[in-house]
PDB file of C-alpha atoms in Angstrom:
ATOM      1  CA  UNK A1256       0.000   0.000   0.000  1.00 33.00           C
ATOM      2  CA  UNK A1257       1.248   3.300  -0.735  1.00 37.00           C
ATOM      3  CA  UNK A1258       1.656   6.567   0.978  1.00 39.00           C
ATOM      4  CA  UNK A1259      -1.533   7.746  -0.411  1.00 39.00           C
ATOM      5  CA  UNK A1260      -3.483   5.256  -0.193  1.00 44.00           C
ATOM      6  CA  UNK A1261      -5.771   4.753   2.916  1.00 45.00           C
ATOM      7  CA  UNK A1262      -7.424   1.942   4.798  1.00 50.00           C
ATOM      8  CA  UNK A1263     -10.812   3.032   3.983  1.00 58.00           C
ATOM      9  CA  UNK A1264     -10.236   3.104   0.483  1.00 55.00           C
ATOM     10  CA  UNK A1265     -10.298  -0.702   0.028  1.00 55.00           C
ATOM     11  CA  UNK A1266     -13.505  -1.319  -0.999  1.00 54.00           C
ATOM     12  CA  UNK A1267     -12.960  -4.602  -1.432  1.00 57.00           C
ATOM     13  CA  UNK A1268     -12.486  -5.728   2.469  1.00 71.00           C
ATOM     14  CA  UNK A1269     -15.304  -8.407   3.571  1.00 84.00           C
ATOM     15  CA  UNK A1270     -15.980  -7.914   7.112  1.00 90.00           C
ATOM     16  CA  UNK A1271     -16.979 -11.221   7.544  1.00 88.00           C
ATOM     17  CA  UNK A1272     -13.401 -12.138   7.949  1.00 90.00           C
ATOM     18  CA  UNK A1273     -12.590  -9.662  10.872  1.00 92.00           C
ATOM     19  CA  UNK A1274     -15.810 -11.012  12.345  1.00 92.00           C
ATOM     20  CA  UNK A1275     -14.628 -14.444  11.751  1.00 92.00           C
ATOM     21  CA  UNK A1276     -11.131 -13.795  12.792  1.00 92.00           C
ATOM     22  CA  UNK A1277     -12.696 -12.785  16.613  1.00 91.00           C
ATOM     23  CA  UNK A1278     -15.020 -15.718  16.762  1.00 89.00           C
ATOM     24  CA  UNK A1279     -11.578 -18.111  16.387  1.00 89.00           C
ATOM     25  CA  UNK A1280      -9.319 -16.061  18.485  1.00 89.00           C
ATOM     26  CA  UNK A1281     -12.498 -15.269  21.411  1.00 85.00           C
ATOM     27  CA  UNK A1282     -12.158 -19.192  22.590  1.00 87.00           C
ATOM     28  CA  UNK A1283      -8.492 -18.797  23.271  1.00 93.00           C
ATOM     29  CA  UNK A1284      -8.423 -15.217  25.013  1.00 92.00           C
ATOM     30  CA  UNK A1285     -10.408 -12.408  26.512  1.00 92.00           C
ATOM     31  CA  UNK A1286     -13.563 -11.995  24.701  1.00 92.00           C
ATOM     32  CA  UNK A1287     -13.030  -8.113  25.430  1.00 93.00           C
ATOM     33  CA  UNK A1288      -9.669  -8.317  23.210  1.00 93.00           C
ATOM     34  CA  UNK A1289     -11.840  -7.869  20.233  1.00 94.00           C
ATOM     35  CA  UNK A1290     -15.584  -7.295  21.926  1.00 96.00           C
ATOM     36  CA  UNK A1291     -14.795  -3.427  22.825  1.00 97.00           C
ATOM     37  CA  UNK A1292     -15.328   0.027  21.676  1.00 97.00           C
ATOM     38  CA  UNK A1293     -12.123   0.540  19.942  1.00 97.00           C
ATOM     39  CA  UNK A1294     -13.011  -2.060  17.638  1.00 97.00           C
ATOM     40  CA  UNK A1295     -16.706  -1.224  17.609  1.00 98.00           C
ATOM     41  CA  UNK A1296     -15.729   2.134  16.273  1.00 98.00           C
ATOM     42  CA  UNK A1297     -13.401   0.944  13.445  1.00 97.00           C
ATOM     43  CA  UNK A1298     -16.153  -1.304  12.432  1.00 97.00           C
ATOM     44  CA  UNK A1299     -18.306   1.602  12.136  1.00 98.00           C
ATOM     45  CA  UNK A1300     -16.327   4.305  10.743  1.00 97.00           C
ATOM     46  CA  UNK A1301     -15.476   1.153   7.641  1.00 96.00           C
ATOM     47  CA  UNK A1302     -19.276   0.320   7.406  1.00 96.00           C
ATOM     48  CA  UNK A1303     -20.031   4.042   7.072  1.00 97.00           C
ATOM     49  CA  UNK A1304     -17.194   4.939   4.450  1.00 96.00           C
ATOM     50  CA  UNK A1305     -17.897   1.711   2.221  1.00 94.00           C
ATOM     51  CA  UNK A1306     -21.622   2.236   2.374  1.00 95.00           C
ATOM     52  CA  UNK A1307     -20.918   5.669   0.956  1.00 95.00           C
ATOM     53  CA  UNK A1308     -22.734   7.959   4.095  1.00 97.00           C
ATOM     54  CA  UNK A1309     -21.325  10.804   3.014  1.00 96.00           C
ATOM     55  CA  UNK A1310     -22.698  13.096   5.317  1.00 95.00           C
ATOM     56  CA  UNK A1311     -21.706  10.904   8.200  1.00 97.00           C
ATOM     57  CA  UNK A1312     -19.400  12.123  10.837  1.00 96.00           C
ATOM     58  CA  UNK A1313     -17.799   8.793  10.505  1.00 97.00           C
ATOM     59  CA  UNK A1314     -17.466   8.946   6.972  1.00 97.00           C
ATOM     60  CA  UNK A1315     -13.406   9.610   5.589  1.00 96.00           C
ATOM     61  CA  UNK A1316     -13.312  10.635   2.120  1.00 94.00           C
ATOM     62  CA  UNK A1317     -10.450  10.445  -0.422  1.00 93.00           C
ATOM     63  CA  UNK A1318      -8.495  12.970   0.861  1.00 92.00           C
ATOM     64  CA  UNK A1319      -8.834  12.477   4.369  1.00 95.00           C
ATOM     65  CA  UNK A1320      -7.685   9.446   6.645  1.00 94.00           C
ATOM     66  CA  UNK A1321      -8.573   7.456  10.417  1.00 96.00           C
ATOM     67  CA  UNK A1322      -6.534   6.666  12.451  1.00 95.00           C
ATOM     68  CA  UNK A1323      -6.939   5.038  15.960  1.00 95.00           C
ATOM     69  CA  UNK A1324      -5.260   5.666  19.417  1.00 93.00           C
ATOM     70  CA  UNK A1325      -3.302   8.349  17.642  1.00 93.00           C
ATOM     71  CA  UNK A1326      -2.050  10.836  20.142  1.00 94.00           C
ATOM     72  CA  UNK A1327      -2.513  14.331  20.890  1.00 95.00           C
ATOM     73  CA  UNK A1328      -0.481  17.168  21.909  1.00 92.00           C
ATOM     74  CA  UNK A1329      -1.449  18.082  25.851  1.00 93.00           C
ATOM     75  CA  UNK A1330      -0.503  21.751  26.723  1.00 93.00           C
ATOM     76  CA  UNK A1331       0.595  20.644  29.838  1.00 91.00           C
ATOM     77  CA  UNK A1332       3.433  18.693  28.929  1.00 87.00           C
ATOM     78  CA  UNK A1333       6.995  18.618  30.933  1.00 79.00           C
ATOM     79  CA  UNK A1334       8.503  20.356  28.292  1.00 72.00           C
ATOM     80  CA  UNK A1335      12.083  18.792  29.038  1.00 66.00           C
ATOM     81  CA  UNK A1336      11.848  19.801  33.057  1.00 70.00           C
ATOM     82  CA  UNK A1337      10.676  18.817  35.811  1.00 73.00           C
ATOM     83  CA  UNK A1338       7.036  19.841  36.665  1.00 78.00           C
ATOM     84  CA  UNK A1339       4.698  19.024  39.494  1.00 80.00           C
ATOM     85  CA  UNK A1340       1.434  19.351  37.430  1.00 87.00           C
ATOM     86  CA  UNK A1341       2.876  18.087  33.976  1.00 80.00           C
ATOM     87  CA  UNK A1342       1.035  15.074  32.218  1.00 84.00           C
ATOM     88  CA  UNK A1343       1.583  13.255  29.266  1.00 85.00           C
ATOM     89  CA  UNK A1344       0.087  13.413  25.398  1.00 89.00           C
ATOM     90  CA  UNK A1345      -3.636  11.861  25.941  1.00 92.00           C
ATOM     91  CA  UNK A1346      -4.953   8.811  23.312  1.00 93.00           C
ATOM     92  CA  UNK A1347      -7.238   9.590  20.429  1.00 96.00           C
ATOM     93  CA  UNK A1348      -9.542   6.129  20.382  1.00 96.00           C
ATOM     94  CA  UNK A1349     -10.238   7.890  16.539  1.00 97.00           C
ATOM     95  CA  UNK A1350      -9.804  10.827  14.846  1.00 97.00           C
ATOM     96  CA  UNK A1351     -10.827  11.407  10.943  1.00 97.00           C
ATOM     97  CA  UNK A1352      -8.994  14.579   8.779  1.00 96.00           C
ATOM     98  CA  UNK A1353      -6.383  16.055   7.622  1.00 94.00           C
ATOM     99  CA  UNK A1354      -3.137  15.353   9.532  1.00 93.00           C
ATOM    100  CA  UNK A1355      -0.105  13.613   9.708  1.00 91.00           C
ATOM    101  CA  UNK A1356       0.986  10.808  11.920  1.00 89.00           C
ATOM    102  CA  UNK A1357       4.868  10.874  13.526  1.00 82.00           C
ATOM    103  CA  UNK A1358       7.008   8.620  14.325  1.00 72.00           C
ATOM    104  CA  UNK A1359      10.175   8.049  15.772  1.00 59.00           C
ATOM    105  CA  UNK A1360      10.283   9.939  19.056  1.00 57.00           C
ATOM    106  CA  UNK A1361       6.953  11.325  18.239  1.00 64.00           C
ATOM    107  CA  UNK A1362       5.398   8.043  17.349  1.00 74.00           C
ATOM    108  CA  UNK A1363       1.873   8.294  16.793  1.00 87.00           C
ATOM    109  CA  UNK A1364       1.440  11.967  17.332  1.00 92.00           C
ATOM    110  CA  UNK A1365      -1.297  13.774  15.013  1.00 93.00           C
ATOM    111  CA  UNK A1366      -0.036  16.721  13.766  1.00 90.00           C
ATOM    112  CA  UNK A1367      -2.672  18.960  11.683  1.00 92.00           C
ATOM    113  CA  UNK A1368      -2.118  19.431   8.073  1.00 91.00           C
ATOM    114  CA  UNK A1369      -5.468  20.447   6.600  1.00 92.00           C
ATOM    115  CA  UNK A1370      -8.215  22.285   7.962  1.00 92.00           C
ATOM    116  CA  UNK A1371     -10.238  19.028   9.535  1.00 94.00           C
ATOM    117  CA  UNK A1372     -10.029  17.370  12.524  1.00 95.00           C
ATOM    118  CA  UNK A1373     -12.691  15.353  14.099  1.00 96.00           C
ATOM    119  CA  UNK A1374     -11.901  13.389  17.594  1.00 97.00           C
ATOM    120  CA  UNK A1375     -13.571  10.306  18.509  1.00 97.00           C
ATOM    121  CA  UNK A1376     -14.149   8.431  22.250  1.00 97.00           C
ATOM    122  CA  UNK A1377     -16.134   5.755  22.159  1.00 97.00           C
ATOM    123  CA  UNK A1378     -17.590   3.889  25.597  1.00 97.00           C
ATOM    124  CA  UNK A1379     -19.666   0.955  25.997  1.00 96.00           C
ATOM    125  CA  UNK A1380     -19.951   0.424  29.727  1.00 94.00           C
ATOM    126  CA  UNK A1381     -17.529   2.594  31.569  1.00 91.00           C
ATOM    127  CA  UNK A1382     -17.277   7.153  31.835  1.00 88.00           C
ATOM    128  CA  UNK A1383     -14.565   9.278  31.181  1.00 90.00           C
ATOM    129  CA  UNK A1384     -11.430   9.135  33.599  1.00 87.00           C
ATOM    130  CA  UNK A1385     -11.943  11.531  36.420  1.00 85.00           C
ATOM    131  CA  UNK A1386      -8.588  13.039  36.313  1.00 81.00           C
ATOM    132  CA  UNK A1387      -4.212  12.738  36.029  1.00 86.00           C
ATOM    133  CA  UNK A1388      -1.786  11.606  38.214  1.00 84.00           C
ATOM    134  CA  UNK A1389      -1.050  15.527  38.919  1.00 84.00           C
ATOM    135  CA  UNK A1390      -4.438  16.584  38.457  1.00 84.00           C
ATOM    136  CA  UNK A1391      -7.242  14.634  39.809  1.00 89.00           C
ATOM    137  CA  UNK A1392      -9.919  16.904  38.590  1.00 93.00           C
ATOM    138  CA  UNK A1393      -8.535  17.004  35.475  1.00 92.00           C
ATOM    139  CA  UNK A1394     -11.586  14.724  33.460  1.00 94.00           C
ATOM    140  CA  UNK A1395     -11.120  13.029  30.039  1.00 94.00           C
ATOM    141  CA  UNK A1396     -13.877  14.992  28.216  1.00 95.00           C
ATOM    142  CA  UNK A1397     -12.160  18.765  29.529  1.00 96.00           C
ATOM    143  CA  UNK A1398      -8.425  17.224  28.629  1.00 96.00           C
ATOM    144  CA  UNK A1399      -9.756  16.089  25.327  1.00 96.00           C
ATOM    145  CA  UNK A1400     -10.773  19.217  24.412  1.00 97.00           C
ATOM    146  CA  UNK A1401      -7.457  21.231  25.611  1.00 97.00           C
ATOM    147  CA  UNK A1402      -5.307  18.682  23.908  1.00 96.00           C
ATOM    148  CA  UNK A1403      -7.430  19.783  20.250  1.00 96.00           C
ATOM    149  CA  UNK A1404      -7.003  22.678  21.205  1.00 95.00           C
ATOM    150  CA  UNK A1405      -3.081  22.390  21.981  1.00 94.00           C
ATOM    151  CA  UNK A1406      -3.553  19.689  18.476  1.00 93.00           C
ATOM    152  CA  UNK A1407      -4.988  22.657  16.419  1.00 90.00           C
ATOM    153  CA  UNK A1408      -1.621  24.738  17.032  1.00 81.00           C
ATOM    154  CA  UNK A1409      -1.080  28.233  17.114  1.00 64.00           C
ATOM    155  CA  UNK A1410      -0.654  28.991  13.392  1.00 60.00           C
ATOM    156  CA  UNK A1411      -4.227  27.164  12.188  1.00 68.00           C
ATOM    157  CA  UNK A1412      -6.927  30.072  12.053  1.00 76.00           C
ATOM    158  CA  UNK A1413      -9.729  28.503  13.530  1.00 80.00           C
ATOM    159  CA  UNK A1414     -12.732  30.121  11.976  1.00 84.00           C
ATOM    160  CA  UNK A1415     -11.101  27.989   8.256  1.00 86.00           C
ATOM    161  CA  UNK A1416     -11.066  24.908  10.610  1.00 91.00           C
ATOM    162  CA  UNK A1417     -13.733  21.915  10.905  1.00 92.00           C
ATOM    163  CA  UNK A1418     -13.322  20.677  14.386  1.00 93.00           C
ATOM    164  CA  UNK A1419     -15.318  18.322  15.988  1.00 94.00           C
ATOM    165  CA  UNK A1420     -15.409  16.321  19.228  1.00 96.00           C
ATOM    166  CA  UNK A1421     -17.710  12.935  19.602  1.00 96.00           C
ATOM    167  CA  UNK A1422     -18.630  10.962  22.369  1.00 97.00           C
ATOM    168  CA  UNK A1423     -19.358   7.622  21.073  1.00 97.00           C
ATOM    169  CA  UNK A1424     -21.673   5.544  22.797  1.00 97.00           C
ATOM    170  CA  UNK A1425     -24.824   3.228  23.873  1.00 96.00           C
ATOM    171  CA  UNK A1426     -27.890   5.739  24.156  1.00 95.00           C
ATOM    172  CA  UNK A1427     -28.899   4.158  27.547  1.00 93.00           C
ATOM    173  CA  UNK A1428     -25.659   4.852  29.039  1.00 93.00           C
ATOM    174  CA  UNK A1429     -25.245   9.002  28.226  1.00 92.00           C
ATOM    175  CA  UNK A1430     -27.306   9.686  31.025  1.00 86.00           C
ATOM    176  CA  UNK A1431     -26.451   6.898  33.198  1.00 84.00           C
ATOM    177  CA  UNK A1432     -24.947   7.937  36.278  1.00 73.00           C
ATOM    178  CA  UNK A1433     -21.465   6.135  37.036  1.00 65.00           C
ATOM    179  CA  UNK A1434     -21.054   4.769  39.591  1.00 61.00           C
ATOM    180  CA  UNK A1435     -17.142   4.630  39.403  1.00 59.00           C
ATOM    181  CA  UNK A1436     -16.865   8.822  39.478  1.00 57.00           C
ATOM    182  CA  UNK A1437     -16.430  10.122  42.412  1.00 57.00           C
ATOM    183  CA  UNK A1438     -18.853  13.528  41.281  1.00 61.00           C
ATOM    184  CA  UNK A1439     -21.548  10.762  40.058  1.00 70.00           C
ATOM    185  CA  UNK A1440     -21.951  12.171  36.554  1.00 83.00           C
ATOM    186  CA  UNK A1441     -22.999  11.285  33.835  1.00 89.00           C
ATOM    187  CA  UNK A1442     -21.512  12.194  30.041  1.00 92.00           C
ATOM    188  CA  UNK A1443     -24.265  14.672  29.736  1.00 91.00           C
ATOM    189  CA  UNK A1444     -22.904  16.577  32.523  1.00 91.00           C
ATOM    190  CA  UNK A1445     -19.278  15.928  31.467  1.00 93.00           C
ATOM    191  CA  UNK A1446     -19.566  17.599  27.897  1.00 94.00           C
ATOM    192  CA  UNK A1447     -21.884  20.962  29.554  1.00 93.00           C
ATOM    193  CA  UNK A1448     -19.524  23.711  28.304  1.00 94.00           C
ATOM    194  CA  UNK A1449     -19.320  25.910  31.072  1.00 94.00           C
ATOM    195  CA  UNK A1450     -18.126  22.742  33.060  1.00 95.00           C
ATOM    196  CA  UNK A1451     -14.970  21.918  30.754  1.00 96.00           C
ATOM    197  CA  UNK A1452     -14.156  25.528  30.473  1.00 97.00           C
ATOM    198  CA  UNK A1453     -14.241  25.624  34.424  1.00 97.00           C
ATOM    199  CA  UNK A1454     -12.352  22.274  34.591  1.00 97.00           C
ATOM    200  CA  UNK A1455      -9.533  23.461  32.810  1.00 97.00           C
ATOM    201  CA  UNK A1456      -9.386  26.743  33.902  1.00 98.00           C
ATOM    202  CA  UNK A1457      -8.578  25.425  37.158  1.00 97.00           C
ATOM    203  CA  UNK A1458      -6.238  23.381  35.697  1.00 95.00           C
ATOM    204  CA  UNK A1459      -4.017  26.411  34.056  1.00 97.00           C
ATOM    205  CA  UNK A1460      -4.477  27.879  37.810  1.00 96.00           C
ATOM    206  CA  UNK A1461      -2.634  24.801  39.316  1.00 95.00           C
ATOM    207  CA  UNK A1462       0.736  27.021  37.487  1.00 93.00           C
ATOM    208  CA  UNK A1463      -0.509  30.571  39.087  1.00 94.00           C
ATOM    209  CA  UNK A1464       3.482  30.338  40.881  1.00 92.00           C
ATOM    210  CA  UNK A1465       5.236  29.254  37.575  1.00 90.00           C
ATOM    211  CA  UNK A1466       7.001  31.250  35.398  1.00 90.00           C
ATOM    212  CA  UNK A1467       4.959  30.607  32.376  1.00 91.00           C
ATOM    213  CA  UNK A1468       1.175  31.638  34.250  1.00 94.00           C
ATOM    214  CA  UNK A1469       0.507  34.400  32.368  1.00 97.00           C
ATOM    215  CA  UNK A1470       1.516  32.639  29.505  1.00 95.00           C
ATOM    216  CA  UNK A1471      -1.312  29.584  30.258  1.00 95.00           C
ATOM    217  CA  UNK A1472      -3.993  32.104  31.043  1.00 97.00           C
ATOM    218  CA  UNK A1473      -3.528  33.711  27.987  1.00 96.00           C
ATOM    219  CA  UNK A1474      -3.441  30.047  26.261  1.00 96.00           C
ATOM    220  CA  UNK A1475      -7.274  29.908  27.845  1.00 97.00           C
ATOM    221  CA  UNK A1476      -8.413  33.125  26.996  1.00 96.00           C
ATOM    222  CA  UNK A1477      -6.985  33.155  23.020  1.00 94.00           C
ATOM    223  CA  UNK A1478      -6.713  29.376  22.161  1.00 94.00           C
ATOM    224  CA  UNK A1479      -9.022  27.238  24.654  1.00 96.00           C
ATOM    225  CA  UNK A1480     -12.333  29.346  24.750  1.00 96.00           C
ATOM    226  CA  UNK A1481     -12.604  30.037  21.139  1.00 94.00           C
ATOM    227  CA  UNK A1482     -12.321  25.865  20.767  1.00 94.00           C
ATOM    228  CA  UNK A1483     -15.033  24.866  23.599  1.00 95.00           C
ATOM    229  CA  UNK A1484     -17.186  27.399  21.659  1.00 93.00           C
ATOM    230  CA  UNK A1485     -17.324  26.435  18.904  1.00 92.00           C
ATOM    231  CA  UNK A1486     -17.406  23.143  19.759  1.00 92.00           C
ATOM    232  CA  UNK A1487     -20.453  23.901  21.575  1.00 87.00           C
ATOM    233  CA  UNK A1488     -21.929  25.443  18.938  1.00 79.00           C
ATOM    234  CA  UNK A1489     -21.382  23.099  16.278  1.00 62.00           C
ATOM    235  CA  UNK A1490     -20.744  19.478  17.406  1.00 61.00           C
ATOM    236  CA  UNK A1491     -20.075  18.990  20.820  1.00 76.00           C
ATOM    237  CA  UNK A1492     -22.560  16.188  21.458  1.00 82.00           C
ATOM    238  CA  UNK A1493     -22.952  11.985  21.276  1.00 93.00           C
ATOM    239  CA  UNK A1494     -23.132   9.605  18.557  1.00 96.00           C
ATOM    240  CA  UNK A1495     -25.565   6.802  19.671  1.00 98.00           C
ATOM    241  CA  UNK A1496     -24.249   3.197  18.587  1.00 98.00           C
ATOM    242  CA  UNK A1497     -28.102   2.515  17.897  1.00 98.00           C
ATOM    243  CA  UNK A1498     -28.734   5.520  15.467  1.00 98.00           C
ATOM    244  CA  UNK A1499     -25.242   4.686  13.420  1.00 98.00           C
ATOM    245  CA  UNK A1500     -26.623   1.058  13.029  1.00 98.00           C
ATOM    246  CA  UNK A1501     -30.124   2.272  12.323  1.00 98.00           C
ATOM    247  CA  UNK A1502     -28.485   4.494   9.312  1.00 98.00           C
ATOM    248  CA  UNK A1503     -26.741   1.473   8.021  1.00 98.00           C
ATOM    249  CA  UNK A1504     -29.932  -0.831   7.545  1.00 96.00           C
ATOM    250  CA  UNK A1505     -29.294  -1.508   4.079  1.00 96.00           C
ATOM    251  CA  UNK A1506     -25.356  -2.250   4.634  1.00 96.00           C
ATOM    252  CA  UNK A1507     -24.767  -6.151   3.299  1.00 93.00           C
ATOM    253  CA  UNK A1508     -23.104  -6.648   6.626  1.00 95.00           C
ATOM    254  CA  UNK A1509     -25.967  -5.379   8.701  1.00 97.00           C
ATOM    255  CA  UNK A1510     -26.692  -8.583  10.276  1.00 96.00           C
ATOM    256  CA  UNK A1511     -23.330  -8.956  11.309  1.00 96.00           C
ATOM    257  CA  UNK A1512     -22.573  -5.736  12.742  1.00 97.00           C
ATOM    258  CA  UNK A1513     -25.356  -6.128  14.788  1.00 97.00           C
ATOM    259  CA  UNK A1514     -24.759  -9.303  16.259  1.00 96.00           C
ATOM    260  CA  UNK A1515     -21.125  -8.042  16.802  1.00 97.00           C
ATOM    261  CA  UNK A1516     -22.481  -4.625  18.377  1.00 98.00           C
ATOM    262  CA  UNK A1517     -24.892  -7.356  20.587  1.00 97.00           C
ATOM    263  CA  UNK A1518     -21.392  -9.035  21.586  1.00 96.00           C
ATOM    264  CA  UNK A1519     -19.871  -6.270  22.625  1.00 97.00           C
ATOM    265  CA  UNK A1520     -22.388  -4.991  25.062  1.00 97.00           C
ATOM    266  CA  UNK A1521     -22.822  -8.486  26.014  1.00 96.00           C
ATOM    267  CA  UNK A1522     -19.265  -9.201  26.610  1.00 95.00           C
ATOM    268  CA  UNK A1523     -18.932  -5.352  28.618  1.00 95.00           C
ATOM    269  CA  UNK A1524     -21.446  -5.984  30.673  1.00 94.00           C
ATOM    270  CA  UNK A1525     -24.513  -4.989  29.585  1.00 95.00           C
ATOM    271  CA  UNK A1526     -27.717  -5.986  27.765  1.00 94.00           C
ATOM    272  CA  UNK A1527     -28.013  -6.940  24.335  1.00 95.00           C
ATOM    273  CA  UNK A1528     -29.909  -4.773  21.926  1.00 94.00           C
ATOM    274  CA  UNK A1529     -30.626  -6.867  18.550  1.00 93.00           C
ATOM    275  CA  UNK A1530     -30.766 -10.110  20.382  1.00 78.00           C
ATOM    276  CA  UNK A1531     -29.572 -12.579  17.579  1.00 56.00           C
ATOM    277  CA  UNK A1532     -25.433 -13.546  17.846  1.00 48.00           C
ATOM    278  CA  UNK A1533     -26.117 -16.968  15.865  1.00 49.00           C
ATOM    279  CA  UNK A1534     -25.500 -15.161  12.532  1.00 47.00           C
ATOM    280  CA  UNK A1535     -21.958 -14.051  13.430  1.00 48.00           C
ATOM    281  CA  UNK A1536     -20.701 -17.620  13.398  1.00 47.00           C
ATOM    282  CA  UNK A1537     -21.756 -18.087  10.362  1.00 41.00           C
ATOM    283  CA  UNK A1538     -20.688 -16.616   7.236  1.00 38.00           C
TER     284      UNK A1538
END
């Protein structure tokens, strides 16, 4: 495969095989190695491309590309010293657009090269990550959105930008209370804009005796607000498992992705929605 080709361009791929592939390999490991939202989404984001859902904010088109568990850039980073509130680059489970992907000692960092950049975290049966070794306030959804902002960099003009943040998930659970955060909330609560933007404002305060404050609270003002806004505005919200599956109801591997989707929950935890798993063991 060449540079410029892309995954999603092989049109060819039978997902019967992948599906195939995890019924072998599920008797002689974990079920969840293969039952779990990272590989729901990549299921997805394929069924969505090859079906041709153009519209889709799964769908990658020619010039764009996927990538999973890419990271990006957190603007709290040690920067080469030692730092009491530093923290590391955070994990994309997706992200669709225009970017590059490094290597070496950057291995796997997205760096923005067009004007798109769409983030994906999908969830089956568990919330976002209260907080950081050196922050413990510091949730997934409000670092998530500082480290597209940090992503975006300071050159990109972000009214030419499409940005987008998604919260991928079972509709039953976005309300859900978990029971695992210590605040008890739910994702609804976790993606409220005025709750991120207070998040990580306190979390550029944690530096008000560093060196570089004024530069961080400048970071929020310029950089981070104008993101969470138009976030807000345009996309911050979920993408229900259910609804993605619902627009793929014509999709030859319907059946399948259904009983796989039925799997996962199963295999996570909760109950399944479609009910029928025999299919997926046959092709």
């Amino acid at each position: 495969m060449s540079e410029q080709e892309k995954p999603m361009d092989d049109k060819s791929y039978d997902l019967n095989k992948l599906f195939d592939f995890f019924e072998y390999w599920r008797k002689h490991t974990h079920p969840t190695e293969f039952y779990n939202e990272g590989w729901l989404l990549k299921v997805l984001v394929y069924a969505i491309t090859d079906f041709g859902l153009t519209d889709h904010e799964l769908y990658v088109n020619e010039k764009e590309q996927f990538f999973s568990e890419g990271l990006l850039r957190s603007p709290f980073l040690t920067n080469g010293t030692k730092n009491p509130f530093a923290e590391s680059h955070t994990h994309a489970d997706g992200a669709i657009g225009d970017f590059s992907i490094g290597n070496a000692k950057h291995k796997g960092l997205l760096e923005l090269t067009g004007n798109k950049l769409n983030i994906f975290e999908a969830k089956i049966n568990s919330g976002f990550s209260t907080g950081v070794t050196n922050a413990s306030f510091f949730n997934q959804a409000a670092r998530y959105i500082a480290c597209i902002t940090e992503t975006i960099g300071k050159e990109k003009v972000l009214d030419d930008l499409s940005i987008g943040f998604y919260l991928v998930v079972p509709e039953s659970q976005f309300e859900k209370k978990n029971k695992k955060n210590n605040d008890k909330m739910n994702f609804k609560e976790f993606l409220n804009e005025k709750h991120i933007l207070d998040i990580v404002k306190r979390r550029v305060d944690q530096y008000k005796d560093e060196a570089d404050y004024d530069e961080r609270k400048e970071w929020l003002e310029t950089k981070f607000k104008p993101v969470i806004e138009k976030l807000a505005i345009n996309n911050l919200k979920p993408l229900f498992y259910e609804d993605i599956i619902a627009e793929l109801k014509e999709y030859t591997f319907i059946d399948k992705i259904k009983d796989f989707y039925d799997l996962c929950l199963e295999n996570n935890g909760l109950e399944k929605k479609y009910n029928n798993t025999d299919n997926i063991k046959s092709s």
